[in-house]
Amino acid sequence: PVIPIYNAKPEQVEKALKHVYHVSSNKTKGKELELLLVILPDNNGSLYGDLKRICETDLGLISQCCLTKHVFKITKQYLANVSLKINVKMGGRNTVLVDAVSCRIPLVSDIPTIIFGADVTHPENGEDSSPSIAAVVASQDWPEVTKYAGLVCAQPQRQELIQDLYKTWHDPVRGVVSGGMIRDLLVSFRRATGQKPQRIIFYRDGVSEGQFYQVLLYELDAIRKACASLEPNYQPPVTFIVVQKRHHTRLFANNHRDRNSTDRSGNILPGTVVDTKICHPTEFDFYLCSHAGIQGTSRPAHYHVLWDENNFTADGIQSLTNNLCYTYARCTRSVSVVPPAYYAHLAAFRARFYTEPDLQETGSTGGRGSKTTRAAGDCGVKPLPALKENVKRVMFYC
């Protein structure tokens, strides 16, 4: 370690982190501390949230937390899992698709393609003082499409449409200024790869069927405006896909005793796709069980392609989605939801920690309302604290 191990009580977490930050700055002569390893007590309560909030919004530290009970056992499996997370936070890649390396992914490998994931998390029922939190992540490498950067924002409670995808405001010096999460991530992609995206694939999580077309109209329009604000006539084709996990459809092998058609837990094999009979009679949707079930009955994800300007075939989008499920950075298995949507969900959940201290301070809805600082037109939602630049790339891997 660059700095000596430092012990502190949980209630002194802020003081401890600032001390470590200043000691490391002095020792490294102004260079950033690359990684902070934190060993938390087993009954850590809200300590984890406080620690991440201070590191990511105040100090700009990348942190890796471990629990004492795991550290003292120290199995190979645990070390391997922690290493996966550390490698990604340091800018590495854990997995890359063979087809991506050899540029064989249809409608991704041929021209620079950016893959977005988006989600909105709402506060628990009965909690009327917390905002909803929207998160958008986007791939930052091509043709590998494995590294993602993320942005988060607070918005009015229970609002499913993502408000900050694209926005404009008046600056006294520069006049009308364009911004928003889509625009920022497109710029970030260009900076990382040296190329502007020529195709957009957008996975949207957490939308119920009743809101499909309301969300599509609003968010597709925001994507188009964000692209047009970067360059006149810049309109890359967009494929907009909604991902759903909250449904009651379950899939079973035709012959449960045939071990070639089930995995070890008796579930259907990973990679099983159903796109006929039980799907919508006229629209483009499919069920994909991309993961191997470990316990209980596997729940397939339901993908609904609401808009497709890239002319994907059914096999093309199903194959791409299934393949992406093997690139999730935090484990070595395939996951049940396409990683960009998964990362967006994790980022939105993480950002909830950034709002908690204010809620505890004010205590009541009235108190919180009196502290709002957002511009008019933003429904009085207090903005989240700004993330440090180096954190935006790794927030949801933490």
C-alpha positions as a Markdown table, in Angstrom:
| # | Residue | x | y | z |
|---|---|---|---|---|
| 1 | Pro | 0.0 | 0.0 | 0.0 |
| 2 | Val | 1.1 | 3.6 | -0.7 |
| 3 | Ile | -0.4 | 4.7 | 2.6 |
| 4 | Pro | -0.4 | 2.9 | 6.0 |
| 5 | Ile | -3.6 | 1.0 | 7.0 |
| 6 | Tyr | -5.9 | 3.4 | 8.8 |
| 7 | Asn | -8.6 | 2.3 | 11.3 |
| 8 | Ala | -11.7 | 4.4 | 12.2 |
| 9 | Lys | -15.1 | 4.0 | 13.8 |
| 10 | Pro | -18.1 | 3.9 | 11.5 |
| 11 | Glu | -19.4 | 7.3 | 12.7 |
| 12 | Gln | -16.1 | 8.9 | 11.7 |
| 13 | Val | -16.1 | 7.6 | 8.1 |
| 14 | Glu | -16.0 | 11.1 | 6.5 |
| 15 | Lys | -13.1 | 12.3 | 8.7 |
| 16 | Ala | -11.3 | 9.0 | 8.0 |
| 17 | Leu | -11.7 | 9.2 | 4.2 |
| 18 | Lys | -10.6 | 12.8 | 4.1 |
| 19 | His | -7.5 | 12.0 | 6.2 |
| 20 | Val | -6.6 | 9.1 | 3.8 |
| 21 | Tyr | -7.2 | 11.3 | 0.8 |
| 22 | His | -4.9 | 14.1 | 2.1 |
| 23 | Val | -2.2 | 11.6 | 3.2 |
| 24 | Ser | -2.2 | 9.9 | -0.2 |
| 25 | Ser | -2.1 | 13.3 | -2.0 |
| 26 | Asn | 1.0 | 14.2 | -0.1 |
| 27 | Lys | 2.7 | 10.8 | -0.6 |
| 28 | Thr | 1.9 | 10.6 | -4.4 |
| 29 | Lys | 2.8 | 14.3 | -4.9 |
| 30 | Gly | -0.5 | 15.4 | -6.3 |
| 31 | Lys | -1.3 | 12.2 | -8.3 |
| 32 | Glu | -4.7 | 10.6 | -7.8 |
| 33 | Leu | -5.0 | 7.6 | -5.5 |
| 34 | Glu | -5.9 | 4.8 | -7.9 |
| 35 | Leu | -7.8 | 2.5 | -5.6 |
| 36 | Leu | -9.0 | 2.6 | -1.9 |
| 37 | Leu | -9.6 | -0.8 | -0.3 |
| 38 | Val | -12.1 | -0.6 | 2.6 |
| 39 | Ile | -12.8 | -3.4 | 5.0 |
| 40 | Leu | -16.2 | -2.9 | 6.6 |
| 41 | Pro | -17.7 | -4.4 | 9.8 |
| 42 | Asp | -20.2 | -7.1 | 9.1 |
| 43 | Asn | -23.1 | -5.1 | 10.5 |
| 44 | Asn | -22.3 | -2.1 | 8.3 |
| 45 | Gly | -25.9 | -0.6 | 8.1 |
| 46 | Ser | -25.8 | 2.7 | 6.2 |
| 47 | Leu | -21.9 | 2.9 | 6.3 |
| 48 | Tyr | -21.5 | 1.5 | 2.8 |
| 49 | Gly | -23.8 | 4.2 | 1.4 |
| 50 | Asp | -22.1 | 7.0 | 3.3 |
| 51 | Leu | -18.7 | 5.7 | 2.1 |
| 52 | Lys | -19.7 | 5.5 | -1.5 |
| 53 | Arg | -21.3 | 9.0 | -1.4 |
| 54 | Ile | -18.2 | 10.7 | 0.0 |
| 55 | Cys | -15.8 | 8.8 | -2.3 |
| 56 | Glu | -17.8 | 9.4 | -5.5 |
| 57 | Thr | -19.3 | 12.8 | -5.1 |
| 58 | Asp | -16.8 | 14.6 | -2.8 |
| 59 | Leu | -13.3 | 13.1 | -3.1 |
| 60 | Gly | -13.3 | 11.3 | -6.4 |
| 61 | Leu | -11.9 | 8.1 | -5.0 |
| 62 | Ile | -12.5 | 4.7 | -6.6 |
| 63 | Ser | -13.2 | 2.3 | -3.7 |
| 64 | Gln | -13.5 | -1.4 | -3.3 |
| 65 | Cys | -15.4 | -2.5 | -0.2 |
| 66 | Cys | -15.0 | -5.9 | 1.5 |
| 67 | Leu | -16.8 | -7.4 | 4.6 |
| 68 | Thr | -14.7 | -8.6 | 7.5 |
| 69 | Lys | -16.3 | -12.1 | 7.6 |
| 70 | His | -15.2 | -12.6 | 3.9 |
| 71 | Val | -11.7 | -11.2 | 4.4 |
| 72 | Phe | -10.9 | -13.5 | 7.3 |
| 73 | Lys | -12.2 | -16.6 | 5.4 |
| 74 | Ile | -10.4 | -15.5 | 2.2 |
| 75 | Thr | -11.4 | -18.2 | -0.3 |
| 76 | Lys | -10.1 | -18.4 | -3.9 |
| 77 | Gln | -13.6 | -17.8 | -5.2 |
| 78 | Tyr | -14.0 | -14.6 | -3.1 |
| 79 | Leu | -10.6 | -13.2 | -4.2 |
| 80 | Ala | -11.5 | -14.0 | -7.8 |
| 81 | Asn | -14.8 | -12.1 | -7.6 |
| 82 | Val | -13.2 | -9.1 | -5.9 |
| 83 | Ser | -10.4 | -9.1 | -8.6 |
| 84 | Leu | -13.1 | -9.0 | -11.4 |
| 85 | Lys | -14.5 | -5.8 | -9.9 |
| 86 | Ile | -11.1 | -4.2 | -9.3 |
| 87 | Asn | -9.9 | -5.0 | -12.8 |
| 88 | Val | -12.9 | -3.2 | -14.4 |
| 89 | Lys | -12.6 | -0.2 | -12.1 |
| 90 | Met | -9.0 | 0.2 | -13.1 |
| 91 | Gly | -10.0 | 0.3 | -16.8 |
| 92 | Gly | -9.5 | -3.3 | -17.7 |
| 93 | Arg | -11.7 | -5.8 | -19.5 |
| 94 | Asn | -12.8 | -9.1 | -18.0 |
| 95 | Thr | -14.5 | -10.7 | -21.0 |
| 96 | Val | -14.7 | -9.8 | -24.7 |
| 97 | Leu | -16.8 | -11.7 | -27.2 |
| 98 | Val | -14.8 | -13.7 | -29.7 |
| 99 | Asp | -17.1 | -12.4 | -32.5 |
| 100 | Ala | -16.5 | -8.8 | -31.3 |
| 101 | Val | -12.7 | -9.2 | -31.5 |
| 102 | Ser | -12.9 | -10.7 | -35.0 |
| 103 | Cys | -15.6 | -8.1 | -36.0 |
| 104 | Arg | -18.3 | -10.6 | -36.8 |
| 105 | Ile | -21.3 | -9.3 | -34.9 |
| 106 | Pro | -24.0 | -8.3 | -37.4 |
| 107 | Leu | -25.1 | -4.7 | -37.3 |
| 108 | Val | -22.6 | -3.8 | -34.6 |
| 109 | Ser | -19.1 | -4.7 | -35.9 |
| 110 | Asp | -19.5 | -3.0 | -39.4 |
| 111 | Ile | -19.7 | 0.6 | -38.3 |
| 112 | Pro | -19.1 | 2.4 | -34.9 |
| 113 | Thr | -22.1 | 1.4 | -32.7 |
| 114 | Ile | -23.0 | 2.7 | -29.2 |
| 115 | Ile | -25.2 | 0.6 | -26.9 |
| 116 | Phe | -27.2 | 2.4 | -24.3 |
| 117 | Gly | -29.0 | 1.1 | -21.2 |
| 118 | Ala | -31.5 | 3.2 | -19.2 |
| 119 | Asp | -33.6 | 2.7 | -16.1 |
| 120 | Val | -35.6 | 4.7 | -13.6 |
| 121 | Thr | -35.9 | 3.6 | -9.9 |
| 122 | His | -38.7 | 5.0 | -7.8 |
| 123 | Pro | -38.8 | 5.4 | -4.0 |
| 124 | Glu | -40.5 | 2.8 | -1.8 |
| 125 | Asn | -44.3 | 3.1 | -1.3 |
| 126 | Gly | -45.2 | 5.6 | 1.4 |
| 127 | Glu | -41.9 | 7.5 | 1.0 |
| 128 | Asp | -43.2 | 10.8 | -0.4 |
| 129 | Ser | -40.1 | 13.0 | 0.0 |
| 130 | Ser | -37.5 | 11.1 | -2.2 |
| 131 | Pro | -37.2 | 11.7 | -5.9 |
| 132 | Ser | -37.2 | 9.1 | -8.6 |
| 133 | Ile | -33.7 | 8.5 | -10.0 |
| 134 | Ala | -32.9 | 7.9 | -13.7 |
| 135 | Ala | -29.7 | 6.4 | -14.9 |
| 136 | Val | -28.3 | 6.0 | -18.4 |
| 137 | Val | -25.1 | 4.0 | -19.3 |
| 138 | Ala | -23.4 | 3.7 | -22.7 |
| 139 | Ser | -20.7 | 1.6 | -24.2 |
| 140 | Gln | -17.4 | 3.4 | -24.5 |
| 141 | Asp | -15.4 | 1.0 | -26.7 |
| 142 | Trp | -16.0 | -0.4 | -30.2 |
| 143 | Pro | -16.0 | -3.0 | -31.6 |
| 144 | Glu | -15.7 | -4.8 | -28.2 |
| 145 | Val | -18.7 | -3.1 | -26.5 |
| 146 | Thr | -17.7 | -4.2 | -23.0 |
| 147 | Lys | -16.8 | -0.9 | -21.1 |
| 148 | Tyr | -19.6 | 1.4 | -20.0 |
| 149 | Ala | -19.8 | 4.8 | -18.5 |
| 150 | Gly | -22.9 | 6.0 | -16.6 |
| 151 | Leu | -24.8 | 9.2 | -15.6 |
| 152 | Val | -27.5 | 9.6 | -13.1 |
| 153 | Cys | -30.1 | 12.4 | -12.3 |
| 154 | Ala | -32.9 | 13.0 | -9.9 |
| 155 | Gln | -36.4 | 13.7 | -11.3 |
| 156 | Pro | -40.0 | 14.2 | -10.0 |
| 157 | Gln | -41.3 | 11.3 | -8.0 |
| 158 | Arg | -43.0 | 8.4 | -9.9 |
| 159 | Gln | -42.1 | 10.0 | -13.2 |
| 160 | Glu | -41.1 | 7.2 | -15.6 |
| 161 | Leu | -40.0 | 9.3 | -18.6 |
| 162 | Ile | -36.3 | 10.3 | -18.2 |
| 163 | Gln | -36.3 | 14.1 | -18.0 |
| 164 | Asp | -32.6 | 14.8 | -18.6 |
| 165 | Leu | -31.9 | 12.7 | -21.7 |
| 166 | Tyr | -31.7 | 16.0 | -23.6 |
| 167 | Lys | -32.2 | 19.6 | -22.3 |
| 168 | Thr | -31.4 | 23.1 | -23.2 |
| 169 | Trp | -31.0 | 26.2 | -21.1 |
| 170 | His | -30.1 | 29.9 | -21.6 |
| 171 | Asp | -26.6 | 30.9 | -20.7 |
| 172 | Pro | -26.0 | 34.7 | -20.3 |
| 173 | Val | -22.7 | 34.4 | -22.2 |
| 174 | Arg | -23.1 | 31.5 | -24.7 |
| 175 | Gly | -26.8 | 31.9 | -25.3 |
| 176 | Val | -28.9 | 28.7 | -25.7 |
| 177 | Val | -26.8 | 25.7 | -24.5 |
| 178 | Ser | -27.6 | 22.0 | -25.2 |
| 179 | Gly | -26.9 | 19.2 | -22.7 |
| 180 | Gly | -28.3 | 16.1 | -21.2 |
| 181 | Met | -27.2 | 12.5 | -20.6 |
| 182 | Ile | -27.5 | 11.2 | -24.2 |
| 183 | Arg | -25.4 | 14.1 | -25.5 |
| 184 | Asp | -22.7 | 13.8 | -22.8 |
| 185 | Leu | -22.4 | 10.0 | -23.4 |
| 186 | Leu | -22.1 | 10.5 | -27.2 |
| 187 | Val | -19.4 | 13.0 | -26.7 |
| 188 | Ser | -17.7 | 10.6 | -24.2 |
| 189 | Phe | -17.8 | 7.8 | -26.8 |
| 190 | Arg | -16.3 | 10.0 | -29.5 |
| 191 | Arg | -13.5 | 11.0 | -27.0 |
| 192 | Ala | -12.8 | 7.4 | -26.1 |
| 193 | Thr | -12.9 | 5.8 | -29.5 |
| 194 | Gly | -12.0 | 8.7 | -31.8 |
| 195 | Gln | -15.2 | 8.0 | -33.9 |
| 196 | Lys | -18.7 | 9.2 | -33.7 |
| 197 | Pro | -21.4 | 6.5 | -33.3 |
| 198 | Gln | -23.1 | 5.6 | -36.6 |
| 199 | Arg | -25.7 | 3.4 | -35.0 |
| 200 | Ile | -27.6 | 3.5 | -31.6 |
| 201 | Ile | -29.0 | 0.5 | -29.8 |
| 202 | Phe | -31.0 | 1.5 | -26.7 |
| 203 | Tyr | -32.1 | -1.0 | -24.1 |
| 204 | Arg | -34.8 | 0.5 | -21.8 |
| 205 | Asp | -35.6 | -1.2 | -18.5 |
| 206 | Gly | -38.6 | -0.9 | -16.2 |
| 207 | Val | -41.4 | 0.2 | -18.5 |
| 208 | Ser | -44.8 | -1.3 | -18.2 |
| 209 | Glu | -46.9 | -2.1 | -21.4 |
| 210 | Gly | -49.2 | 0.7 | -20.7 |
| 211 | Gln | -46.4 | 3.2 | -21.0 |
| 212 | Phe | -44.5 | 1.7 | -24.0 |
| 213 | Tyr | -45.4 | 4.3 | -26.6 |
| 214 | Gln | -45.4 | 7.3 | -24.3 |
| 215 | Val | -41.8 | 6.4 | -23.4 |
| 216 | Leu | -40.9 | 5.7 | -27.0 |
| 217 | Leu | -42.2 | 9.0 | -28.3 |
| 218 | Tyr | -40.6 | 11.1 | -25.6 |
| 219 | Glu | -37.2 | 9.3 | -25.3 |
| 220 | Leu | -36.7 | 8.7 | -29.0 |
| 221 | Asp | -37.3 | 12.4 | -29.7 |
| 222 | Ala | -34.8 | 13.2 | -27.0 |
| 223 | Ile | -32.2 | 10.9 | -28.6 |
| 224 | Arg | -32.8 | 12.6 | -32.0 |
| 225 | Lys | -32.5 | 16.1 | -30.6 |
| 226 | Ala | -29.3 | 15.2 | -28.7 |
| 227 | Cys | -27.7 | 13.9 | -31.9 |
| 228 | Ala | -28.8 | 16.9 | -33.9 |
| 229 | Ser | -27.4 | 19.3 | -31.3 |
| 230 | Leu | -23.9 | 17.8 | -31.9 |
| 231 | Glu | -23.9 | 18.2 | -35.7 |
| 232 | Pro | -26.4 | 19.3 | -38.3 |
| 233 | Asn | -28.0 | 16.3 | -40.1 |
| 234 | Tyr | -26.4 | 13.8 | -37.7 |
| 235 | Gln | -29.2 | 11.2 | -37.2 |
| 236 | Pro | -27.8 | 7.7 | -36.7 |
| 237 | Pro | -30.4 | 5.0 | -36.9 |
| 238 | Val | -31.9 | 3.9 | -33.6 |
| 239 | Thr | -33.1 | 0.5 | -32.3 |
| 240 | Phe | -35.2 | 1.0 | -29.1 |
| 241 | Ile | -35.8 | -2.2 | -27.0 |
| 242 | Val | -37.8 | -2.4 | -23.7 |
| 243 | Val | -36.6 | -5.1 | -21.2 |
| 244 | Gln | -39.1 | -6.5 | -18.8 |
| 245 | Lys | -38.5 | -8.9 | -15.9 |
| 246 | Arg | -41.8 | -8.4 | -14.0 |
| 247 | His | -44.0 | -10.9 | -15.8 |
| 248 | His | -45.5 | -14.3 | -15.0 |
| 249 | Thr | -44.3 | -16.3 | -18.0 |
| 250 | Arg | -42.1 | -19.3 | -17.2 |
| 251 | Leu | -40.6 | -21.7 | -19.7 |
| 252 | Phe | -40.1 | -25.5 | -19.1 |
| 253 | Ala | -38.4 | -28.3 | -21.1 |
| 254 | Asn | -40.8 | -30.4 | -23.1 |
| 255 | Asn | -39.4 | -33.6 | -21.6 |
| 256 | His | -38.3 | -32.9 | -18.1 |
| 257 | Arg | -36.3 | -36.1 | -17.8 |
| 258 | Asp | -34.2 | -35.5 | -20.9 |
| 259 | Arg | -30.9 | -34.2 | -19.4 |
| 260 | Asn | -29.9 | -32.8 | -22.9 |
| 261 | Ser | -32.8 | -30.3 | -22.8 |
| 262 | Thr | -32.3 | -29.1 | -19.2 |
| 263 | Asp | -29.4 | -27.7 | -17.1 |
| 264 | Arg | -28.2 | -29.1 | -13.7 |
| 265 | Ser | -31.1 | -27.5 | -11.8 |
| 266 | Gly | -33.7 | -28.9 | -14.2 |
| 267 | Asn | -34.4 | -25.5 | -15.9 |
| 268 | Ile | -34.3 | -24.8 | -19.6 |
| 269 | Leu | -30.9 | -24.3 | -21.1 |
| 270 | Pro | -29.3 | -20.9 | -21.2 |
| 271 | Gly | -29.9 | -19.2 | -24.6 |
| 272 | Thr | -33.4 | -20.5 | -25.0 |
| 273 | Val | -35.5 | -18.1 | -27.1 |
| 274 | Val | -39.3 | -18.2 | -27.6 |
| 275 | Asp | -40.7 | -15.7 | -30.2 |
| 276 | Thr | -43.9 | -17.4 | -31.4 |
| 277 | Lys | -47.2 | -18.6 | -29.9 |
| 278 | Ile | -47.0 | -16.8 | -26.6 |
| 279 | Cys | -45.7 | -13.5 | -28.0 |
| 280 | His | -47.6 | -10.5 | -29.4 |
| 281 | Pro | -49.4 | -11.4 | -32.6 |
| 282 | Thr | -48.2 | -8.4 | -34.6 |
| 283 | Glu | -45.4 | -6.7 | -32.7 |
| 284 | Phe | -41.6 | -7.7 | -32.5 |
| 285 | Asp | -41.1 | -9.3 | -29.1 |
| 286 | Phe | -39.4 | -12.4 | -27.7 |
| 287 | Tyr | -38.6 | -14.2 | -24.4 |
| 288 | Leu | -34.9 | -15.0 | -23.8 |
| 289 | Cys | -33.6 | -17.1 | -20.9 |
| 290 | Ser | -29.9 | -16.1 | -21.2 |
| 291 | His | -28.8 | -17.5 | -17.8 |
| 292 | Ala | -28.4 | -20.9 | -16.3 |
| 293 | Gly | -30.8 | -21.1 | -13.3 |
| 294 | Ile | -29.2 | -22.0 | -10.0 |
| 295 | Gln | -32.1 | -22.2 | -7.7 |
| 296 | Gly | -35.9 | -22.2 | -8.4 |
| 297 | Thr | -37.5 | -21.8 | -11.8 |
| 298 | Ser | -35.6 | -19.5 | -14.2 |
| 299 | Arg | -37.5 | -16.4 | -15.2 |
| 300 | Pro | -36.8 | -15.4 | -18.8 |
| 301 | Ala | -36.4 | -11.7 | -19.7 |
| 302 | His | -39.0 | -10.3 | -22.1 |
| 303 | Tyr | -37.6 | -8.0 | -24.8 |
| 304 | His | -40.0 | -5.8 | -26.8 |
| 305 | Val | -38.5 | -4.1 | -29.9 |
| 306 | Leu | -40.6 | -0.9 | -30.1 |
| 307 | Trp | -38.5 | 0.9 | -32.9 |
| 308 | Asp | -36.0 | -0.5 | -35.3 |
| 309 | Glu | -34.3 | 1.6 | -37.9 |
| 310 | Asn | -31.3 | -0.8 | -38.2 |
| 311 | Asn | -33.4 | -3.5 | -39.7 |
| 312 | Phe | -32.3 | -6.3 | -37.3 |
| 313 | Thr | -33.6 | -9.7 | -38.1 |
| 314 | Ala | -35.3 | -11.6 | -35.2 |
| 315 | Asp | -32.2 | -13.9 | -35.1 |
| 316 | Gly | -29.9 | -10.9 | -35.2 |
| 317 | Ile | -31.3 | -9.0 | -32.2 |
| 318 | Gln | -31.8 | -12.2 | -30.2 |
| 319 | Ser | -28.3 | -13.4 | -30.8 |
| 320 | Leu | -26.8 | -10.0 | -30.0 |
| 321 | Thr | -28.8 | -9.7 | -26.8 |
| 322 | Asn | -27.9 | -13.2 | -25.7 |
| 323 | Asn | -24.2 | -12.7 | -26.5 |
| 324 | Leu | -24.0 | -9.4 | -24.5 |
| 325 | Cys | -25.3 | -11.3 | -21.5 |
| 326 | Tyr | -21.9 | -13.1 | -21.3 |
| 327 | Thr | -20.0 | -9.8 | -21.0 |
| 328 | Tyr | -21.3 | -8.7 | -17.6 |
| 329 | Ala | -18.2 | -7.6 | -15.7 |
| 330 | Arg | -19.0 | -8.7 | -12.2 |
| 331 | Cys | -19.2 | -12.4 | -12.7 |
| 332 | Thr | -18.0 | -15.1 | -15.1 |
| 333 | Arg | -21.5 | -16.5 | -16.0 |
| 334 | Ser | -24.1 | -15.2 | -18.3 |
| 335 | Val | -26.7 | -13.0 | -16.6 |
| 336 | Ser | -30.5 | -12.9 | -16.9 |
| 337 | Val | -30.8 | -9.3 | -18.3 |
| 338 | Val | -28.7 | -7.6 | -21.0 |
| 339 | Pro | -25.7 | -5.9 | -19.2 |
| 340 | Pro | -26.4 | -2.2 | -20.3 |
| 341 | Ala | -29.9 | -2.4 | -18.7 |
| 342 | Tyr | -28.4 | -4.2 | -15.7 |
| 343 | Tyr | -25.7 | -1.5 | -15.2 |
| 344 | Ala | -28.3 | 1.2 | -15.5 |
| 345 | His | -30.4 | -0.4 | -12.8 |
| 346 | Leu | -27.3 | -0.7 | -10.5 |
| 347 | Ala | -26.3 | 3.0 | -11.2 |
| 348 | Ala | -29.8 | 4.2 | -10.3 |
| 349 | Phe | -29.8 | 2.2 | -7.2 |
| 350 | Arg | -26.3 | 3.5 | -6.2 |
| 351 | Ala | -27.4 | 7.1 | -6.7 |
| 352 | Arg | -30.1 | 6.6 | -4.1 |
| 353 | Phe | -27.3 | 6.7 | -1.5 |
| 354 | Tyr | -26.4 | 10.2 | -2.7 |
| 355 | Thr | -29.9 | 11.6 | -1.6 |
| 356 | Glu | -30.1 | 10.0 | 1.8 |
| 357 | Pro | -28.3 | 12.5 | 4.1 |
| 358 | Asp | -30.6 | 15.3 | 3.1 |
| 359 | Leu | -33.7 | 13.2 | 4.0 |
| 360 | Gln | -32.3 | 12.5 | 7.4 |
| 361 | Glu | -31.4 | 16.2 | 8.0 |
| 362 | Thr | -34.7 | 17.6 | 7.0 |
| 363 | Gly | -37.0 | 14.9 | 8.4 |
| 364 | Ser | -40.2 | 16.1 | 6.9 |
| 365 | Thr | -41.6 | 16.7 | 3.4 |
| 366 | Gly | -42.0 | 20.4 | 4.2 |
| 367 | Gly | -38.4 | 20.8 | 5.2 |
| 368 | Arg | -37.2 | 19.1 | 2.1 |
| 369 | Gly | -39.4 | 21.2 | -0.1 |
| 370 | Ser | -38.0 | 24.4 | 1.4 |
| 371 | Lys | -34.4 | 23.4 | 0.4 |
| 372 | Thr | -35.0 | 22.7 | -3.3 |
| 373 | Thr | -32.5 | 24.4 | -5.5 |
| 374 | Arg | -33.5 | 23.3 | -9.0 |
| 375 | Ala | -34.3 | 25.8 | -11.8 |
| 376 | Ala | -37.9 | 26.6 | -12.5 |
| 377 | Gly | -39.5 | 24.0 | -14.8 |
| 378 | Asp | -37.7 | 21.1 | -13.0 |
| 379 | Cys | -40.6 | 20.6 | -10.6 |
| 380 | Gly | -38.5 | 21.6 | -7.6 |
| 381 | Val | -36.4 | 18.4 | -7.4 |
| 382 | Lys | -33.1 | 18.9 | -5.7 |
| 383 | Pro | -30.3 | 17.8 | -8.0 |
| 384 | Leu | -28.0 | 15.0 | -7.1 |
| 385 | Pro | -24.4 | 16.0 | -6.2 |
| 386 | Ala | -22.1 | 16.0 | -9.3 |
| 387 | Leu | -20.1 | 12.9 | -9.8 |
| 388 | Lys | -16.3 | 13.2 | -10.3 |
| 389 | Glu | -15.1 | 12.4 | -13.8 |
| 390 | Asn | -13.1 | 9.3 | -12.9 |
| 391 | Val | -16.2 | 7.9 | -11.1 |
| 392 | Lys | -18.6 | 8.1 | -14.0 |
| 393 | Arg | -16.8 | 5.3 | -15.8 |
| 394 | Val | -17.0 | 2.8 | -12.9 |
| 395 | Met | -19.9 | 3.7 | -10.6 |
| 396 | Phe | -22.0 | 0.6 | -11.3 |
| 397 | Tyr | -19.1 | -1.8 | -11.2 |
| 398 | Cys | -18.5 | -1.0 | -7.5 |
